[in-house]
Amino acid sequence: MLDLTITEVRLTPILVADPPLLNTQGVHQPYTPRLVVEVVTADGTTGVGETYGDTKYLELARPFAERLKGRQLSDLNGLFTLADEVAVDASRVEDAVDVGGLRGVQTAGKLRLSVVSGFEVACLDALGKALGLPVHALLGGKVRDSVEYSAYLFYRWAAHPAGVPCEQDDWGAAVEPAQVVAQARRFEERYGFTSFKLKGGVFPPDEEIAAVRALAGAFPGRPLRLDPNGAWSVATSLRVAQELGDVLEYLEDPALGTPAMAEVARRTGVPLATNMCVTTFAEIREAFTKDAVQVVLCDHHYWGGLRNTGQLAAVCRAFGVGVSMHSNTHLGISLAAMTHVAATVPDLHHACDTHYPWQAEDVLTERLTFTGGRVAVPEGPGLGVELDREKLAFLHRRWLADDGSLRDRDDAAAMRITDPQWTTPAVPRW
């Protein structure tokens, strides 16, 4: 008989190489923190999960992990009650901006959900292994055999600033339309992506309009998206929507907050998507009743795991709101989890976002692959992936060796290495 009592929880903070990708707040640091969570049961089954690794998440994950020991692996609902019992340092979240997700003010509740997400995935992975079932079966079963992803295009520098320890890549710079198109062609050739999303809010809107127009000319009829992370005013958002309305699949978070998004939505026919003004269930009512968004970009790291993501999708379906998937810098554990839950969502009519092609490092024995822009849904027990302990140990040693400057993501601090006068721009920026 299986003994699914959790007897051990391992937390491994790591630093993963990250390219110099630009966004409205600055530039990615050369390494980004992630946290790998492992739960071990009395009968020796191990499950793995992944979430943000910044200090504020780690400080909550440690006491949470201690409380998890002795509980049943299948008590997934209890994870949320357990998280509520763990105190959150108010100084770390009060008026703090969630730089990694660029989703506005970080609250204690949002912090807890992001921590729970890593543990829930680890528990589902272990439960699937114990029962001999893939995670998608534990979520009710898949409705598709593969999940489509979109190429995530970024303005970027060719390299991190001189003198900054980092890993090099061969992607080159992308700061003008022709270079953005070249980046997109490379994504198409390497991974078969057929839709493209550009991270905006970096340059004045006219320059980003030109880049999207260049993409439309190079890839006629392909779905295109633009995401300035709330950097524009309502007036600017409306102007960009008018300029690009004939080529955009949707415009993502052009203005900051539900009232501004509702005003933009009221005055344009371009669908609006969000991963900023709808990131908890409490935020749904205002956004949906005001018709502020037409597509919600779900993210199991935001919503507390895979099962909550499924509940979100059901609410969206009831309101006639579309669903896609948000991405932040993540490894293969999260991509596998994203693929499992996306496979169970009936009305997933938009390709999902993923940073995975940008991440040259991973903690899996074998990287997940894209074929025709799609990832096949893993059919092995649990997540269907295997942890590479040598790679995990290497990335953990990098975290241990860091002086603390990289253990919390800070895009503005990274930008100040090049521009000492840089401060996080006020919103709206344009």
Coordinates of C-alpha atoms in Angstrom, one line a residue:
M1 CA 0.0 0.0 0.0
L2 CA 1.3 3.5 -0.9
D3 CA 2.3 5.7 2.0
L4 CA 1.9 9.3 0.6
T5 CA 3.0 11.0 3.8
I6 CA 5.4 13.9 3.0
T7 CA 8.6 13.2 5.0
E8 CA 11.0 15.6 3.3
V9 CA 10.9 18.8 1.4
R10 CA 14.0 20.1 -0.4
L11 CA 14.3 23.7 -1.5
T12 CA 17.1 24.6 -4.0
P13 CA 17.6 28.2 -4.9
I14 CA 19.5 28.7 -8.2
L15 CA 20.7 31.4 -10.5
V16 CA 20.0 30.8 -14.2
A17 CA 21.7 32.7 -17.1
D18 CA 19.4 35.3 -18.6
P19 CA 20.0 37.3 -21.8
P20 CA 20.0 41.2 -21.8
L21 CA 16.3 41.4 -22.7
L22 CA 14.7 44.9 -22.5
N23 CA 11.4 46.0 -21.0
T24 CA 9.9 49.2 -19.8
Q25 CA 11.5 48.9 -16.4
G26 CA 15.1 48.2 -17.6
V27 CA 17.0 45.1 -18.7
H28 CA 17.3 41.6 -17.4
Q29 CA 20.2 40.9 -15.1
P30 CA 22.8 38.3 -16.3
Y31 CA 21.4 35.7 -14.0
T32 CA 17.8 35.3 -12.6
P33 CA 16.8 33.5 -9.4
R34 CA 14.5 30.5 -9.5
L35 CA 13.5 28.0 -6.8
V36 CA 13.3 24.3 -7.3
V37 CA 11.0 22.5 -4.9
E38 CA 11.1 18.8 -4.2
V39 CA 8.7 16.8 -2.0
V40 CA 9.5 13.3 -0.9
T41 CA 7.0 10.8 0.5
A42 CA 7.5 8.0 3.0
D43 CA 7.6 5.4 0.2
G44 CA 10.4 7.3 -1.6
T45 CA 8.4 9.0 -4.3
T46 CA 9.8 12.4 -5.3
G47 CA 8.0 15.3 -7.0
V48 CA 9.4 18.5 -8.4
G49 CA 8.1 22.0 -8.9
E50 CA 9.5 25.4 -9.8
T51 CA 8.7 29.0 -8.9
Y52 CA 10.3 32.4 -8.4
G53 CA 13.5 32.4 -6.4
D54 CA 13.8 36.0 -5.1
T55 CA 14.5 36.4 -1.4
K56 CA 10.9 37.3 -0.5
Y57 CA 9.7 34.0 -2.0
L58 CA 12.4 31.9 -0.4
E59 CA 11.8 33.4 3.0
L60 CA 8.1 32.3 2.8
A61 CA 8.9 28.9 1.2
R62 CA 11.2 27.8 4.0
P63 CA 8.7 27.8 6.9
F64 CA 6.0 26.6 4.5
A65 CA 8.2 23.6 3.7
E66 CA 8.7 22.7 7.4
R67 CA 4.9 22.8 7.9
L68 CA 4.4 20.5 4.9
K69 CA 6.2 17.6 6.5
G70 CA 3.8 14.9 7.9
R71 CA 0.9 15.9 5.7
Q72 CA -0.6 13.8 3.0
L73 CA 0.6 14.4 -0.6
S74 CA -3.0 14.4 -1.8
D75 CA -4.1 17.2 0.5
L76 CA -3.7 19.9 -2.2
N77 CA -6.5 22.1 -0.8
G78 CA -4.7 22.2 2.5
L79 CA -1.7 24.0 0.8
F80 CA -3.6 27.3 0.8
T81 CA -4.6 27.0 4.4
L82 CA -1.0 26.2 5.3
A83 CA 0.3 29.2 3.4
D84 CA -2.1 31.5 5.3
E85 CA -0.4 30.4 8.5
V86 CA 3.0 31.6 7.4
A87 CA 3.7 35.2 8.2
V88 CA 4.8 37.5 5.4
D89 CA 7.3 40.3 6.1
A90 CA 5.2 43.4 5.3
S91 CA 8.3 45.4 4.5
R92 CA 9.0 43.2 1.5
V93 CA 5.6 43.5 -0.1
E94 CA 4.1 46.9 1.0
D95 CA 4.1 49.2 -2.0
A96 CA 6.6 46.8 -3.7
V97 CA 6.4 46.3 -7.4
D98 CA 6.6 42.7 -8.7
V99 CA 9.5 43.4 -11.2
G100 CA 9.7 39.8 -12.4
G101 CA 6.1 39.6 -13.5
L102 CA 5.5 43.3 -14.2
R103 CA 2.0 42.9 -12.7
G104 CA 1.8 46.0 -10.5
V105 CA 1.9 46.1 -6.7
Q106 CA 2.9 42.9 -4.9
T107 CA 0.7 41.8 -2.0
A108 CA 1.1 39.2 0.7
G109 CA -1.7 37.2 -0.9
K110 CA 0.0 37.2 -4.3
L111 CA 3.3 36.3 -2.8
R112 CA 1.7 33.3 -1.0
L113 CA 0.0 32.1 -4.2
S114 CA 3.3 32.2 -6.1
V115 CA 5.0 30.1 -3.4
V116 CA 2.1 27.6 -3.2
S117 CA 2.3 27.1 -7.0
G118 CA 5.7 25.5 -6.8
F119 CA 4.7 23.2 -4.0
E120 CA 1.4 22.2 -5.7
V121 CA 3.2 21.3 -8.9
A122 CA 5.7 19.2 -6.9
C123 CA 2.9 17.4 -5.1
L124 CA 1.0 16.7 -8.4
D125 CA 4.2 15.4 -9.9
A126 CA 4.8 13.0 -7.0
L127 CA 1.1 12.0 -6.9
G128 CA 1.2 11.2 -10.6
K129 CA 4.3 9.1 -10.2
A130 CA 2.8 7.2 -7.3
L131 CA -0.3 6.5 -9.2
G132 CA 1.3 6.0 -12.6
L133 CA -0.6 8.8 -14.2
P134 CA 0.4 12.0 -16.0
V135 CA -0.4 15.3 -14.3
H136 CA -3.0 16.2 -17.0
A137 CA -5.0 13.1 -16.0
L138 CA -5.0 14.3 -12.4
L139 CA -6.5 17.6 -13.7
G140 CA -9.3 15.8 -15.5
G141 CA -7.7 14.7 -18.7
K142 CA -6.2 16.4 -21.8
V143 CA -8.3 17.8 -24.6
R144 CA -5.3 18.1 -27.0
D145 CA -2.1 16.2 -27.6
S146 CA 0.1 19.2 -28.0
V147 CA 0.1 22.9 -26.9
E148 CA 0.9 25.8 -29.2
Y149 CA 3.3 28.4 -28.1
S150 CA 4.1 31.8 -29.5
A151 CA 7.6 33.3 -30.2
Y152 CA 8.4 35.8 -27.5
L153 CA 10.3 38.6 -29.2
F154 CA 12.3 41.1 -27.2
Y155 CA 14.2 44.2 -27.9
R156 CA 17.7 43.3 -26.6
W157 CA 21.3 44.2 -26.5
A158 CA 23.9 41.9 -28.1
A159 CA 25.5 41.3 -24.7
H160 CA 25.4 42.4 -21.1
P161 CA 27.5 45.4 -20.3
A162 CA 31.3 44.9 -20.6
G163 CA 32.9 43.6 -17.4
V164 CA 29.7 42.0 -16.1
P165 CA 30.1 38.2 -15.5
C166 CA 27.6 36.5 -17.7
E167 CA 27.0 33.7 -20.2
Q168 CA 27.1 34.7 -23.8
D169 CA 24.6 33.8 -26.6
D170 CA 24.6 34.2 -30.3
W171 CA 21.3 36.0 -30.8
G172 CA 22.8 39.5 -31.3
A173 CA 21.1 42.9 -30.8
A174 CA 17.5 43.7 -31.6
V175 CA 16.8 47.4 -31.2
E176 CA 15.3 48.3 -34.6
P177 CA 12.6 46.8 -36.8
A178 CA 14.9 44.9 -39.2
Q179 CA 16.6 43.2 -36.2
V180 CA 13.3 42.3 -34.6
V181 CA 12.2 40.7 -37.9
A182 CA 15.5 38.8 -38.0
Q183 CA 14.9 37.6 -34.5
A184 CA 11.4 36.4 -35.4
R185 CA 12.8 34.5 -38.5
R186 CA 15.3 32.7 -36.3
F187 CA 12.5 31.7 -33.9
E188 CA 10.5 30.4 -36.8
E189 CA 13.4 28.4 -38.2
R190 CA 14.5 26.9 -35.0
Y191 CA 11.2 26.2 -33.3
G192 CA 8.5 26.5 -36.0
F193 CA 6.6 29.3 -34.2
T194 CA 3.8 30.7 -36.3
S195 CA 2.7 33.6 -34.0
F196 CA 4.8 36.4 -32.5
K197 CA 4.6 38.6 -29.4
L198 CA 6.8 41.7 -29.0
K199 CA 7.7 43.0 -25.6
G200 CA 7.1 46.7 -25.9
G201 CA 7.2 49.8 -23.7
V202 CA 10.9 50.1 -24.4
F203 CA 11.0 52.7 -27.2
P204 CA 8.6 55.5 -28.1
P205 CA 5.4 54.0 -29.5
D206 CA 6.1 55.1 -33.1
E207 CA 9.2 52.9 -33.1
E208 CA 7.3 49.9 -31.8
I209 CA 4.5 50.5 -34.3
A210 CA 7.2 50.3 -37.0
A211 CA 8.5 47.1 -35.6
V212 CA 5.1 45.4 -35.6
R213 CA 4.4 46.7 -39.1
A214 CA 7.7 45.2 -40.2
L215 CA 6.7 41.9 -38.7
A216 CA 3.3 42.0 -40.5
G217 CA 5.1 42.6 -43.7
A218 CA 7.5 39.7 -43.1
F219 CA 4.9 37.3 -41.8
P220 CA 1.6 38.2 -43.5
G221 CA -1.5 36.9 -41.8
R222 CA 0.4 35.6 -38.8
P223 CA -1.0 36.4 -35.3
L224 CA 0.9 39.3 -33.8
R225 CA 0.8 40.8 -30.3
L226 CA 2.4 43.8 -28.6
D227 CA 2.9 44.1 -24.8
P228 CA 4.1 47.5 -23.4
N229 CA 3.4 46.4 -19.8
G230 CA 1.1 49.4 -19.0
A231 CA 3.6 52.0 -20.2
W232 CA 1.1 54.0 -22.3
S233 CA -1.6 56.5 -21.5
V234 CA -5.2 55.8 -22.7
A235 CA -4.7 58.3 -25.6
T236 CA -1.5 56.6 -26.7
S237 CA -3.0 53.2 -26.4
L238 CA -5.9 54.2 -28.6
R239 CA -3.5 55.7 -31.2
V240 CA -1.5 52.5 -31.3
A241 CA -4.6 50.4 -31.5
Q242 CA -5.8 52.5 -34.5
E243 CA -2.4 52.2 -36.2
L244 CA -2.1 48.5 -35.7
G245 CA -5.7 47.3 -35.5
D246 CA -5.6 45.5 -38.8
V247 CA -2.6 43.3 -37.8
L248 CA -2.9 42.7 -34.1
E249 CA -4.4 39.5 -32.6
Y250 CA -4.6 41.4 -29.4
L251 CA -2.9 44.3 -27.5
E252 CA -1.6 43.3 -24.1
D253 CA -1.8 45.7 -21.1
P254 CA -1.3 48.9 -23.1
A255 CA -2.5 51.0 -20.1
L256 CA -2.1 50.3 -16.4
G257 CA -5.0 49.2 -14.3
T258 CA -8.6 48.1 -15.0
P259 CA -10.2 51.6 -15.3
A260 CA -7.7 52.7 -17.9
M261 CA -8.0 49.3 -19.8
A262 CA -11.8 49.6 -19.7
E263 CA -11.6 53.1 -21.3
V264 CA -9.3 51.8 -24.0
A265 CA -11.5 48.7 -24.6
R266 CA -14.6 51.0 -24.8
R267 CA -13.1 53.1 -27.6
T268 CA -11.4 50.5 -29.8
G269 CA -12.3 47.2 -31.4
V270 CA -8.8 45.7 -30.8
P271 CA -9.0 42.9 -28.2
L272 CA -7.2 43.7 -25.0
A273 CA -5.3 41.0 -23.1
T274 CA -3.9 41.2 -19.5
N275 CA -1.6 39.5 -17.1
M276 CA -1.4 42.7 -14.9
C277 CA -4.9 43.8 -13.9
V278 CA -6.4 40.3 -13.5
T279 CA -3.9 38.1 -11.5
T280 CA -6.2 37.0 -8.6
F281 CA -9.8 35.9 -8.4
A282 CA -10.7 39.1 -6.5
E283 CA -9.7 41.2 -9.5
I284 CA -12.0 39.4 -11.9
R285 CA -15.3 41.0 -11.1
E286 CA -14.2 44.6 -11.9
A287 CA -12.4 43.7 -15.0
F288 CA -15.1 41.5 -16.5
T289 CA -18.1 43.6 -15.6
K290 CA -16.4 46.7 -17.1
D291 CA -15.4 44.6 -20.2
A292 CA -11.8 45.9 -19.6
V293 CA -10.2 42.7 -21.1
Q294 CA -11.1 40.2 -23.7
V295 CA -8.2 37.7 -23.1
V296 CA -6.8 36.7 -19.7
L297 CA -3.2 35.4 -19.7
C298 CA -3.2 32.8 -17.0
D299 CA -0.1 31.9 -15.1
H300 CA 0.0 29.1 -12.6
H301 CA 2.8 30.8 -10.8
Y302 CA 0.4 33.7 -10.2
W303 CA -2.8 31.9 -9.4
G304 CA -1.5 29.3 -6.9
G305 CA -1.0 26.3 -9.2
L306 CA -2.5 24.2 -11.9
R307 CA -5.9 23.5 -10.4
N308 CA -6.6 27.2 -9.8
T309 CA -5.6 27.9 -13.4
G310 CA -8.3 25.5 -14.5
Q311 CA -10.8 27.3 -12.3
L312 CA -9.8 30.6 -13.8
A313 CA -10.3 29.2 -17.3
A314 CA -13.8 28.0 -16.3
V315 CA -14.7 31.5 -15.1
C316 CA -13.4 33.1 -18.3
R317 CA -15.5 30.7 -20.3
A318 CA -18.6 31.7 -18.3
F319 CA -18.0 35.3 -19.1
G320 CA -17.0 34.8 -22.8
V321 CA -13.4 36.0 -22.1
G322 CA -10.6 34.3 -24.0
V323 CA -7.7 32.5 -22.3
S324 CA -4.0 32.3 -23.2
M325 CA -0.9 31.9 -21.0
H326 CA 1.6 34.4 -19.6
S327 CA 5.2 33.5 -19.2
N328 CA 8.1 34.7 -17.2
T329 CA 11.7 33.5 -17.1
H330 CA 11.3 29.8 -16.4
L331 CA 12.9 26.4 -16.8
G332 CA 11.7 23.1 -18.2
I333 CA 9.8 22.1 -15.0
S334 CA 7.5 25.0 -15.4
L335 CA 7.2 24.5 -19.1
A336 CA 6.1 20.9 -18.5
A337 CA 3.6 22.1 -15.9
M338 CA 2.3 24.8 -18.2
T339 CA 1.9 22.3 -21.0
H340 CA -0.1 19.9 -18.8
V341 CA -2.6 22.4 -17.6
A342 CA -2.9 24.1 -21.0
A343 CA -3.7 20.6 -22.5
T344 CA -6.8 20.5 -20.2
V345 CA -8.3 23.9 -21.0
P346 CA -11.1 23.4 -23.6
D347 CA -11.2 27.0 -25.0
L348 CA -7.5 27.7 -25.5
H349 CA -7.8 29.6 -28.7
H350 CA -4.5 31.6 -28.5
A351 CA -0.9 30.3 -28.5
C352 CA 0.7 30.5 -25.1
D353 CA 3.7 32.6 -24.2
T354 CA 7.0 31.1 -23.2
H355 CA 10.5 32.4 -22.4
Y356 CA 12.0 28.9 -22.6
P357 CA 13.9 29.3 -25.9
W358 CA 15.7 32.2 -24.3
Q359 CA 17.0 30.1 -21.4
A360 CA 20.2 28.3 -22.4
E361 CA 20.4 26.5 -19.0
D362 CA 18.0 24.0 -17.5
V363 CA 17.8 21.5 -14.6
L364 CA 16.3 18.6 -16.7
T365 CA 18.1 15.6 -18.1
E366 CA 16.5 16.4 -21.4
R367 CA 15.1 19.7 -22.6
L368 CA 11.6 19.9 -23.9
T369 CA 11.4 20.6 -27.6
F370 CA 9.2 22.6 -29.9
T371 CA 7.9 21.1 -33.1
G372 CA 6.0 23.4 -35.4
G373 CA 5.8 25.8 -32.4
R374 CA 4.1 23.2 -30.3
V375 CA 5.1 21.1 -27.3
A376 CA 3.8 17.5 -27.1
V377 CA 2.0 16.9 -23.9
P378 CA 4.2 14.5 -21.7
E379 CA 2.6 11.1 -21.1
G380 CA 5.0 9.8 -18.5
P381 CA 4.0 9.6 -14.9
G382 CA 3.7 13.0 -13.1
L383 CA 5.1 15.9 -15.1
G384 CA 7.0 13.4 -17.3
V385 CA 10.4 15.1 -16.8
E386 CA 13.5 14.1 -14.9
L387 CA 15.7 16.4 -12.7
D388 CA 19.4 16.5 -13.5
R389 CA 21.0 16.7 -10.1
E390 CA 24.4 17.7 -11.5
K391 CA 22.9 20.7 -13.3
L392 CA 20.8 21.6 -10.3
A393 CA 23.9 21.5 -8.1
F394 CA 25.9 23.7 -10.5
L395 CA 23.2 26.4 -10.6
H396 CA 22.9 26.2 -6.8
R397 CA 26.6 26.7 -6.4
R398 CA 26.3 29.8 -8.5
W399 CA 23.6 31.1 -6.2
L400 CA 25.8 30.3 -3.1
A401 CA 28.7 32.2 -4.7
D402 CA 26.7 35.3 -5.4
D403 CA 27.2 38.3 -3.0
G404 CA 23.5 38.8 -2.9
S405 CA 23.3 41.3 -5.7
L406 CA 21.5 38.9 -8.1
R407 CA 19.3 37.0 -5.6
D408 CA 16.5 39.5 -6.2
R409 CA 15.6 40.4 -9.8
D410 CA 16.0 44.1 -10.4
D411 CA 15.8 45.2 -14.0
A412 CA 16.4 48.9 -13.1
A413 CA 19.6 48.0 -11.2
A414 CA 20.8 46.1 -14.3
M415 CA 20.1 49.1 -16.5
R416 CA 22.0 51.5 -14.2
I417 CA 25.2 49.6 -15.0
T418 CA 25.0 51.2 -18.4
D419 CA 23.0 54.3 -17.5
P420 CA 23.8 55.4 -13.9
Q421 CA 21.0 57.9 -14.0
W422 CA 18.3 55.3 -14.9
T423 CA 15.3 55.2 -12.6
T424 CA 12.1 53.1 -13.2
P425 CA 10.0 55.3 -15.5
A426 CA 6.8 56.8 -14.2
V427 CA 3.6 55.4 -15.7
P428 CA 2.3 56.3 -18.2
R429 CA 5.7 56.6 -19.8
W430 CA 4.2 57.8 -23.1

